[in-house]
Structures are given as structure tokens and as C-alpha cells.
GROMACS .gro file of C-alpha atoms in nm:
model
  353
    1UNK     CA    1  -1.167  -7.832   5.521
    2UNK     CA    2  -1.196  -7.746   5.207
    3UNK     CA    3  -0.921  -7.462   5.128
    4UNK     CA    4  -0.998  -7.116   4.913
    5UNK     CA    5  -0.765  -7.340   4.574
    6UNK     CA    6  -0.976  -7.693   4.625
    7UNK     CA    7  -1.299  -7.482   4.609
    8UNK     CA    8  -1.227  -7.283   4.320
    9UNK     CA    9  -1.107  -7.548   4.132
   10UNK     CA   10  -1.416  -7.761   4.160
   11UNK     CA   11  -1.563  -7.456   4.024
   12UNK     CA   12  -1.365  -7.472   3.798
   13UNK     CA   13  -1.410  -7.836   3.756
   14UNK     CA   14  -1.807  -7.771   3.719
   15UNK     CA   15  -1.840  -7.486   3.476
   16UNK     CA   16  -1.621  -7.686   3.255
   17UNK     CA   17  -1.864  -7.966   3.220
   18UNK     CA   18  -2.190  -7.693   3.223
   19UNK     CA   19  -1.973  -7.582   2.891
   20UNK     CA   20  -1.920  -7.958   2.757
   21UNK     CA   21  -2.297  -8.058   2.784
   22UNK     CA   22  -2.399  -7.712   2.615
   23UNK     CA   23  -2.188  -7.789   2.321
   24UNK     CA   24  -2.347  -8.179   2.314
   25UNK     CA   25  -2.697  -7.989   2.383
   26UNK     CA   26  -2.585  -7.771   2.027
   27UNK     CA   27  -2.447  -8.098   1.870
   28UNK     CA   28  -2.788  -8.305   1.891
   29UNK     CA   29  -2.958  -7.953   1.817
   30UNK     CA   30  -2.817  -7.949   1.460
   31UNK     CA   31  -2.759  -8.315   1.449
   32UNK     CA   32  -3.159  -8.405   1.474
   33UNK     CA   33  -3.258  -8.050   1.300
   34UNK     CA   34  -3.183  -8.147   0.924
   35UNK     CA   35  -3.469  -8.112   0.749
   36UNK     CA   36  -3.679  -8.020   1.022
   37UNK     CA   37  -3.869  -7.671   0.981
   38UNK     CA   38  -3.945  -7.659   1.387
   39UNK     CA   39  -3.650  -7.511   1.595
   40UNK     CA   40  -3.794  -7.526   1.919
   41UNK     CA   41  -3.904  -7.927   1.888
   42UNK     CA   42  -3.575  -8.028   1.769
   43UNK     CA   43  -3.390  -7.844   2.118
   44UNK     CA   44  -3.670  -8.017   2.298
   45UNK     CA   45  -3.623  -8.342   2.166
   46UNK     CA   46  -3.224  -8.321   2.268
   47UNK     CA   47  -3.262  -8.169   2.579
   48UNK     CA   48  -3.475  -8.506   2.637
   49UNK     CA   49  -3.181  -8.679   2.521
   50UNK     CA   50  -2.961  -8.487   2.751
   51UNK     CA   51  -3.035  -8.675   3.103
   52UNK     CA   52  -2.984  -9.044   2.900
   53UNK     CA   53  -2.622  -8.901   2.729
   54UNK     CA   54  -2.486  -8.768   3.038
   55UNK     CA   55  -2.564  -9.046   3.255
   56UNK     CA   56  -2.428  -9.337   3.065
   57UNK     CA   57  -2.116  -9.082   2.991
   58UNK     CA   58  -2.065  -9.014   3.384
   59UNK     CA   59  -2.146  -9.414   3.430
   60UNK     CA   60  -1.850  -9.534   3.161
   61UNK     CA   61  -1.624  -9.266   3.268
   62UNK     CA   62  -1.644  -9.289   3.655
   63UNK     CA   63  -1.742  -9.633   3.717
   64UNK     CA   64  -1.674  -9.899   3.398
   65UNK     CA   65  -1.335  -9.773   3.301
   66UNK     CA   66  -1.188  -9.712   3.609
   67UNK     CA   67  -1.267  -9.928   3.856
   68UNK     CA   68  -1.305 -10.225   3.599
   69UNK     CA   69  -1.149 -10.199   3.269
   70UNK     CA   70  -0.845 -10.007   3.394
   71UNK     CA   71  -0.798 -10.254   3.657
   72UNK     CA   72  -0.823 -10.521   3.430
   73UNK     CA   73  -1.125 -10.695   3.564
   74UNK     CA   74  -1.264 -10.744   3.176
   75UNK     CA   75  -1.568 -10.994   3.306
   76UNK     CA   76  -1.724 -10.724   3.537
   77UNK     CA   77  -1.690 -10.476   3.269
   78UNK     CA   78  -1.836 -10.617   3.005
   79UNK     CA   79  -2.127 -10.787   3.225
   80UNK     CA   80  -2.173 -10.434   3.370
   81UNK     CA   81  -2.094 -10.271   2.993
   82UNK     CA   82  -2.415 -10.444   2.896
   83UNK     CA   83  -2.655 -10.366   3.191
   84UNK     CA   84  -2.604  -9.980   3.069
   85UNK     CA   85  -2.671 -10.033   2.716
   86UNK     CA   86  -2.970 -10.185   2.791
   87UNK     CA   87  -3.089  -9.947   3.045
   88UNK     CA   88  -2.943  -9.648   2.803
   89UNK     CA   89  -3.128  -9.815   2.509
   90UNK     CA   90  -3.428  -9.880   2.696
   91UNK     CA   91  -3.382  -9.471   2.814
   92UNK     CA   92  -3.394  -9.403   2.443
   93UNK     CA   93  -3.694  -9.558   2.337
   94UNK     CA   94  -3.854  -9.361   2.614
   95UNK     CA   95  -3.728  -9.023   2.436
   96UNK     CA   96  -3.868  -9.157   2.100
   97UNK     CA   97  -4.198  -9.237   2.259
   98UNK     CA   98  -4.206  -8.869   2.444
   99UNK     CA   99  -4.146  -8.716   2.055
  100UNK     CA  100  -4.424  -8.941   1.869
  101UNK     CA  101  -4.606  -8.845   2.246
  102UNK     CA  102  -4.574  -8.478   2.381
  103UNK     CA  103  -4.391  -8.310   2.058
  104UNK     CA  104  -4.601  -8.472   1.759
  105UNK     CA  105  -4.890  -8.520   1.861
  106UNK     CA  106  -4.922  -8.875   1.832
  107UNK     CA  107  -4.949  -8.813   1.485
  108UNK     CA  108  -4.604  -8.990   1.367
  109UNK     CA  109  -4.641  -8.794   1.024
  110UNK     CA  110  -4.564  -8.518   1.213
  111UNK     CA  111  -4.230  -8.611   1.357
  112UNK     CA  112  -3.871  -8.475   1.256
  113UNK     CA  113  -3.729  -8.808   1.017
  114UNK     CA  114  -3.436  -8.765   1.242
  115UNK     CA  115  -3.603  -8.891   1.532
  116UNK     CA  116  -3.783  -9.157   1.399
  117UNK     CA  117  -3.519  -9.394   1.360
  118UNK     CA  118  -3.339  -9.519   1.679
  119UNK     CA  119  -3.053  -9.644   1.536
  120UNK     CA  120  -3.001  -9.274   1.408
  121UNK     CA  121  -3.096  -9.167   1.748
  122UNK     CA  122  -2.851  -9.427   1.942
  123UNK     CA  123  -2.534  -9.317   1.713
  124UNK     CA  124  -2.570  -8.980   1.819
  125UNK     CA  125  -2.583  -9.052   2.212
  126UNK     CA  126  -2.313  -9.336   2.196
  127UNK     CA  127  -2.069  -9.119   1.951
  128UNK     CA  128  -2.053  -8.894   2.308
  129UNK     CA  129  -2.029  -9.177   2.535
  130UNK     CA  130  -1.726  -9.287   2.315
  131UNK     CA  131  -1.570  -9.033   2.243
  132UNK     CA  132  -1.543  -8.852   2.606
  133UNK     CA  133  -1.448  -9.293   2.707
  134UNK     CA  134  -1.210  -9.252   2.496
  135UNK     CA  135  -1.028  -8.903   2.601
  136UNK     CA  136  -1.110  -9.043   3.028
  137UNK     CA  137  -0.942  -9.384   2.933
  138UNK     CA  138  -0.614  -9.144   2.775
  139UNK     CA  139  -0.611  -8.986   3.059
  140UNK     CA  140  -0.576  -9.203   3.307
  141UNK     CA  141  -0.327  -9.385   3.084
  142UNK     CA  142  -0.100  -9.087   3.102
  143UNK     CA  143  -0.202  -9.101   3.464
  144UNK     CA  144  -0.060  -9.397   3.545
  145UNK     CA  145   0.196  -9.407   3.308
  146UNK     CA  146   0.322  -9.033   3.505
  147UNK     CA  147   0.258  -9.200   3.839
  148UNK     CA  148   0.471  -9.517   3.733
  149UNK     CA  149   0.743  -9.364   3.594
  150UNK     CA  150   0.769  -9.175   3.942
  151UNK     CA  151   0.773  -9.474   4.147
  152UNK     CA  152   1.018  -9.612   3.940
  153UNK     CA  153   1.194  -9.309   4.027
  154UNK     CA  154   1.174  -9.354   4.383
  155UNK     CA  155   1.268  -9.709   4.332
  156UNK     CA  156   1.572  -9.610   4.152
  157UNK     CA  157   1.674  -9.378   4.391
  158UNK     CA  158   1.624  -9.573   4.696
  159UNK     CA  159   1.822  -9.848   4.515
  160UNK     CA  160   2.129  -9.570   4.465
  161UNK     CA  161   2.069  -9.503   4.829
  162UNK     CA  162   2.099  -9.839   4.930
  163UNK     CA  163   2.385  -9.889   4.692
  164UNK     CA  164   2.615  -9.608   4.829
  165UNK     CA  165   2.535  -9.756   5.170
  166UNK     CA  166   2.666 -10.060   5.096
  167UNK     CA  167   2.978  -9.950   4.967
  168UNK     CA  168   3.026  -9.689   5.247
  169UNK     CA  169   2.979 -10.053   5.475
  170UNK     CA  170   3.257 -10.226   5.280
  171UNK     CA  171   3.506  -9.870   5.251
  172UNK     CA  172   3.474  -9.859   5.661
  173UNK     CA  173   3.493 -10.265   5.654
  174UNK     CA  174   3.812 -10.230   5.388
  175UNK     CA  175   4.018  -9.899   5.580
  176UNK     CA  176   4.075 -10.037   5.957
  177UNK     CA  177   4.160 -10.386   5.796
  178UNK     CA  178   4.382 -10.234   5.606
  179UNK     CA  179   4.506  -9.981   5.883
  180UNK     CA  180   4.569 -10.249   6.062
  181UNK     CA  181   4.795 -10.450   5.855
  182UNK     CA  182   5.009 -10.103   5.805
  183UNK     CA  183   5.072 -10.071   6.179
  184UNK     CA  184   5.148 -10.410   6.229
  185UNK     CA  185   5.445 -10.353   5.938
  186UNK     CA  186   5.572 -10.032   6.069
  187UNK     CA  187   5.589 -10.173   6.456
  188UNK     CA  188   5.729 -10.479   6.325
  189UNK     CA  189   5.983 -10.248   6.152
  190UNK     CA  190   6.057 -10.022   6.429
  191UNK     CA  191   6.187 -10.310   6.649
  192UNK     CA  192   6.376 -10.459   6.379
  193UNK     CA  193   6.535 -10.118   6.251
  194UNK     CA  194   6.409  -9.835   6.379
  195UNK     CA  195   6.650  -9.586   6.192
  196UNK     CA  196   6.389  -9.662   5.881
  197UNK     CA  197   6.102  -9.552   6.099
  198UNK     CA  198   6.089  -9.213   5.985
  199UNK     CA  199   6.089  -9.297   5.612
  200UNK     CA  200   5.806  -9.564   5.691
  201UNK     CA  201   5.584  -9.280   5.899
  202UNK     CA  202   5.629  -9.053   5.577
  203UNK     CA  203   5.495  -9.371   5.336
  204UNK     CA  204   5.198  -9.477   5.586
  205UNK     CA  205   5.086  -9.063   5.586
  206UNK     CA  206   5.060  -9.094   5.232
  207UNK     CA  207   4.861  -9.391   5.279
  208UNK     CA  208   4.640  -9.294   5.478
  209UNK     CA  209   4.594  -8.946   5.292
  210UNK     CA  210   4.483  -9.151   5.074
  211UNK     CA  211   4.274  -9.379   5.237
  212UNK     CA  212   4.071  -9.132   5.425
  213UNK     CA  213   4.059  -8.862   5.198
  214UNK     CA  214   4.095  -8.971   4.824
  215UNK     CA  215   3.915  -9.296   4.895
  216UNK     CA  216   3.611  -9.084   4.933
  217UNK     CA  217   3.613  -8.994   4.561
  218UNK     CA  218   3.398  -9.201   4.356
  219UNK     CA  219   3.726  -9.200   4.124
  220UNK     CA  220   4.075  -9.169   4.073
  221UNK     CA  221   4.343  -9.109   3.823
  222UNK     CA  222   4.508  -9.508   3.788
  223UNK     CA  223   4.866  -9.304   3.804
  224UNK     CA  224   4.767  -9.258   4.233
  225UNK     CA  225   4.632  -9.606   4.273
  226UNK     CA  226   4.995  -9.732   4.158
  227UNK     CA  227   5.165  -9.467   4.346
  228UNK     CA  228   4.998  -9.579   4.696
  229UNK     CA  229   5.040  -9.920   4.566
  230UNK     CA  230   5.427  -9.912   4.531
  231UNK     CA  231   5.453  -9.757   4.862
  232UNK     CA  232   5.237  -9.990   5.023
  233UNK     CA  233   5.483 -10.248   4.848
  234UNK     CA  234   5.743 -10.063   4.973
  235UNK     CA  235   5.646 -10.047   5.352
  236UNK     CA  236   5.647 -10.465   5.305
  237UNK     CA  237   6.000 -10.473   5.197
  238UNK     CA  238   6.104 -10.273   5.447
  239UNK     CA  239   5.925 -10.534   5.708
  240UNK     CA  240   6.044 -10.857   5.472
  241UNK     CA  241   6.374 -10.775   5.405
  242UNK     CA  242   6.556 -11.076   5.174
  243UNK     CA  243   6.242 -11.231   5.238
  244UNK     CA  244   6.031 -11.106   4.977
  245UNK     CA  245   6.117 -11.104   4.594
  246UNK     CA  246   5.810 -10.814   4.439
  247UNK     CA  247   5.812 -10.781   4.072
  248UNK     CA  248   5.600 -10.524   3.868
  249UNK     CA  249   5.552 -10.472   3.550
  250UNK     CA  250   5.301 -10.189   3.462
  251UNK     CA  251   5.197 -10.069   3.146
  252UNK     CA  252   5.018  -9.690   3.061
  253UNK     CA  253   4.854  -9.705   2.763
  254UNK     CA  254   4.622  -9.377   2.892
  255UNK     CA  255   4.726  -9.201   3.196
  256UNK     CA  256   4.364  -9.078   3.216
  257UNK     CA  257   4.225  -9.393   3.304
  258UNK     CA  258   4.001  -9.334   3.570
  259UNK     CA  259   3.911  -9.652   3.847
  260UNK     CA  260   3.778  -9.647   4.194
  261UNK     CA  261   4.010  -9.581   4.480
  262UNK     CA  262   4.152  -9.855   4.684
  263UNK     CA  263   4.021 -10.127   4.414
  264UNK     CA  264   4.354 -10.272   4.318
  265UNK     CA  265   4.534 -10.254   4.685
  266UNK     CA  266   4.337 -10.507   4.881
  267UNK     CA  267   4.480 -10.732   4.559
  268UNK     CA  268   4.805 -10.604   4.676
  269UNK     CA  269   4.744 -10.656   5.050
  270UNK     CA  270   4.590 -11.003   5.030
  271UNK     CA  271   4.913 -11.115   4.870
  272UNK     CA  272   5.134 -11.023   5.153
  273UNK     CA  273   4.919 -11.147   5.438
  274UNK     CA  274   4.816 -11.503   5.290
  275UNK     CA  275   5.112 -11.536   5.042
  276UNK     CA  276   5.334 -11.826   5.171
  277UNK     CA  277   5.748 -11.771   5.219
  278UNK     CA  278   5.860 -12.069   4.980
  279UNK     CA  279   6.197 -12.132   5.020
  280UNK     CA  280   6.256 -11.849   5.231
  281UNK     CA  281   6.073 -11.641   4.992
  282UNK     CA  282   5.769 -11.485   4.932
  283UNK     CA  283   5.703 -11.398   4.562
  284UNK     CA  284   5.473 -11.172   4.464
  285UNK     CA  285   5.433 -11.098   4.093
  286UNK     CA  286   5.244 -10.790   3.976
  287UNK     CA  287   5.119 -10.712   3.595
  288UNK     CA  288   4.898 -10.425   3.497
  289UNK     CA  289   4.778 -10.289   3.167
  290UNK     CA  290   4.573  -9.973   3.193
  291UNK     CA  291   4.419  -9.864   2.836
  292UNK     CA  292   4.180  -9.620   2.799
  293UNK     CA  293   3.889  -9.813   2.779
  294UNK     CA  294   3.998 -10.143   3.023
  295UNK     CA  295   4.209 -10.191   3.332
  296UNK     CA  296   4.411 -10.538   3.316
  297UNK     CA  297   4.564 -10.656   3.666
  298UNK     CA  298   4.668 -10.965   3.736
  299UNK     CA  299   4.868 -11.064   4.059
  300UNK     CA  300   5.012 -11.413   4.134
  301UNK     CA  301   5.200 -11.493   4.527
  302UNK     CA  302   5.356 -11.830   4.650
  303UNK     CA  303   5.108 -12.050   4.808
  304UNK     CA  304   5.096 -12.321   5.044
  305UNK     CA  305   4.824 -12.611   5.109
  306UNK     CA  306   4.820 -12.532   5.440
  307UNK     CA  307   4.729 -12.139   5.321
  308UNK     CA  308   4.532 -12.265   5.016
  309UNK     CA  309   4.152 -12.198   5.180
  310UNK     CA  310   4.291 -11.826   5.334
  311UNK     CA  311   4.146 -11.519   5.121
  312UNK     CA  312   4.076 -11.279   5.392
  313UNK     CA  313   3.791 -11.025   5.440
  314UNK     CA  314   3.964 -10.788   5.205
  315UNK     CA  315   3.933 -11.009   4.891
  316UNK     CA  316   3.591 -11.076   5.025
  317UNK     CA  317   3.498 -10.716   5.003
  318UNK     CA  318   3.654 -10.647   4.664
  319UNK     CA  319   3.440 -10.900   4.520
  320UNK     CA  320   3.128 -10.694   4.643
  321UNK     CA  321   3.283 -10.328   4.570
  322UNK     CA  322   3.347 -10.448   4.220
  323UNK     CA  323   2.940 -10.584   4.187
  324UNK     CA  324   2.822 -10.258   4.293
  325UNK     CA  325   3.054 -10.005   4.103
  326UNK     CA  326   3.167 -10.217   3.793
  327UNK     CA  327   2.797 -10.401   3.708
  328UNK     CA  328   2.835 -10.630   3.398
  329UNK     CA  329   3.181 -10.451   3.348
  330UNK     CA  330   3.461 -10.675   3.554
  331UNK     CA  331   3.576 -11.041   3.496
  332UNK     CA  332   3.731 -11.122   3.832
  333UNK     CA  333   3.917 -11.512   3.799
  334UNK     CA  334   4.080 -11.615   4.113
  335UNK     CA  335   4.291 -11.977   4.062
  336UNK     CA  336   4.374 -12.089   4.424
  337UNK     CA  337   4.622 -12.393   4.338
  338UNK     CA  338   4.833 -12.547   4.592
  339UNK     CA  339   5.168 -12.366   4.499
  340UNK     CA  340   5.009 -12.026   4.381
  341UNK     CA  341   4.740 -11.783   4.431
  342UNK     CA  342   4.639 -11.623   4.102
  343UNK     CA  343   4.403 -11.330   4.024
  344UNK     CA  344   4.319 -11.193   3.717
  345UNK     CA  345   4.091 -10.872   3.704
  346UNK     CA  346   3.948 -10.723   3.394
  347UNK     CA  347   3.752 -10.357   3.390
  348UNK     CA  348   3.566 -10.164   3.132
  349UNK     CA  349   3.608  -9.817   3.217
  350UNK     CA  350   3.422  -9.661   2.925
  351UNK     CA  351   3.211  -9.493   3.130
  352UNK     CA  352   3.464  -9.398   3.432
  353UNK     CA  353   3.501  -9.047   3.513
   0.00000   0.00000   0.00000
């Protein structure tokens, strides 16, 4: 069912076309009226040219350009353009004979000089066709560019949503894994030294707050990540007692550096879970340097040949998170030897925060 808006739009479109062709008629009248004393004859001749001009123009802008040129069917475009040219030239010759027969009564000398030359007539007609076709081609290109831009925007939005969903999925995997390990730590400590359980519950509470609420933020201060790393290490020290040796060297050149939450903590967790106690001690060495534009994180733990192939789900997830959060802005090196497991991570944090 046609709406009122649709009908008004079509009427406006038709009136615009009529106005344009009236303008072309005046152009022809002026163009061919040079050195002519009879305005009526020139007007009649111009009217005779209008059907050919209109037909050729509409074939060009509604058939040749959109169906063959825009779709890159160049051979068909060239073929049908030649057909159109031949037919239109034939119609122009008919118009010329009409001028000779009807307007000049077969008196060649009585014909207007401008209407005697088929080249002159063709120039006027094809000038209109070419100009209108050029505007049509420009309009189609602009519309295509606009559609392409809208499509690219939709694709980017879809990719962004997919990345967000994938990132949330990875976080969902990290959270239960982290919580499971931490609760195991608390359970082991509660069995051994119940008097330390309240302090452990407090630190676990802080970690859970960070995990459940702060981790939903896109970025947090590096100091917050460090604070919760220290809480986690404290919890693990309570569990390991004298069998753990952790050294942590932190150099903060800028306290305003922003980083994705829960980005470094899984590396720490992985070292505790998969590190090996050698000579009665699990050795873990952590080094962190944070500047205004870069973060350099290194962690090394003692390893054994029997444990050298174990990495844990947390480490695999963190690799995927790095690819999503820091594409082309991070370098992760993992060196898994018989004696040590080494992680070296460098982040470019320039655009973060």
C-alpha cells in the first residue's frame, strides 16, 4: 500500500524531471536558434529532438550504468552502449529529415544552418546525455560509498560484540579456576593453622571483590593489580610455609599506568600451581617495571622435567585475552626448560586508560 509520503516523493521526483527537460528544451531552442529568424521552427525542431534525448538519457542512467557499468560488466556495457548509439543516431537522422520535410518544405536552403549539420545536432544531444550520466554515476558512487561505510560500521560493531563476548567467556573461565585454587589454599591452611584463617578470609574477601567487581572494568591502575598480587602471594605463603621462596621486585615509574584487570595474576597463579618444589623449596622470582607507556613483567619458577608440559587453563586463557586486549601491542615469551619456567611479557599501554 502506497503511503502519502511515498506518493508525494514520487510526484516531486516527476516534477523535478519535467523541470529539467523543460530546461533542456530551452537550451536546444537557444543552441539551434543562433542566426535563425523563426523561433517557432526552432522550437518545433527542438521538440522533435526531445524524445531521442530523453530515451537515450534514460537508457543510459537506468539501464547501462547501474546494470552493467557499476556491476563491472564492461563488455556488455560497451556492447549495449554501441547499440544505443546506433539507434539514437538513426533517430537523430530522422529528426534531420523531419526538419527538411516538414519545417523547410524540402527546401534545403530554407533550413536553419544549425539544423543542417548532423555532427552539430549530435553534439547537443550527447552533451545532455553525458552530463546527466556523469551526475548519475557520481550519485551511484556516493550511494555505494555510503552503503559500504554503513556495512563496514556494522561489521566492526559485530566484531566488537564478538570480542566482548569472547572476552567475557574467558573471564568466566578464569574466575572459577582462580576461586577454586584460592579456596583450596584456604582449606589447606584451615586444617594446619586455624588461627590464621580470619586473616586469610579477609585477604580472600579482598581478592573476591577485585575478581567480581573490579575485573569488570576495562582497565585498572597497575597499583591495584599489584596490591592483589601481593594478597594472593600472602595467601600462598600461608599454605606453603617454609617450602616457598618468593622474591618480588616492583619498579613503578608511573603510578597512573592502566592495565587490564586480572592480566598478571593468572601468571602468578600458574607458577604456584605448576611450579615444582626442588630441594624442599618452590622458588618464584617476580619482576615488574611499569612506565607511563610500557609494562614489563617477568616471572620465573622452579620446574622439573615431569612438570614441564603443564601450563594450566589460566595461562592459555591469558594468551587469548592478550590477543583481544592488546593486539599488536604485546610480546609474550615463554621459556619452559627442565629446571625453570620463564614468562616474559611486555605491554604497550600508550592508548589505555
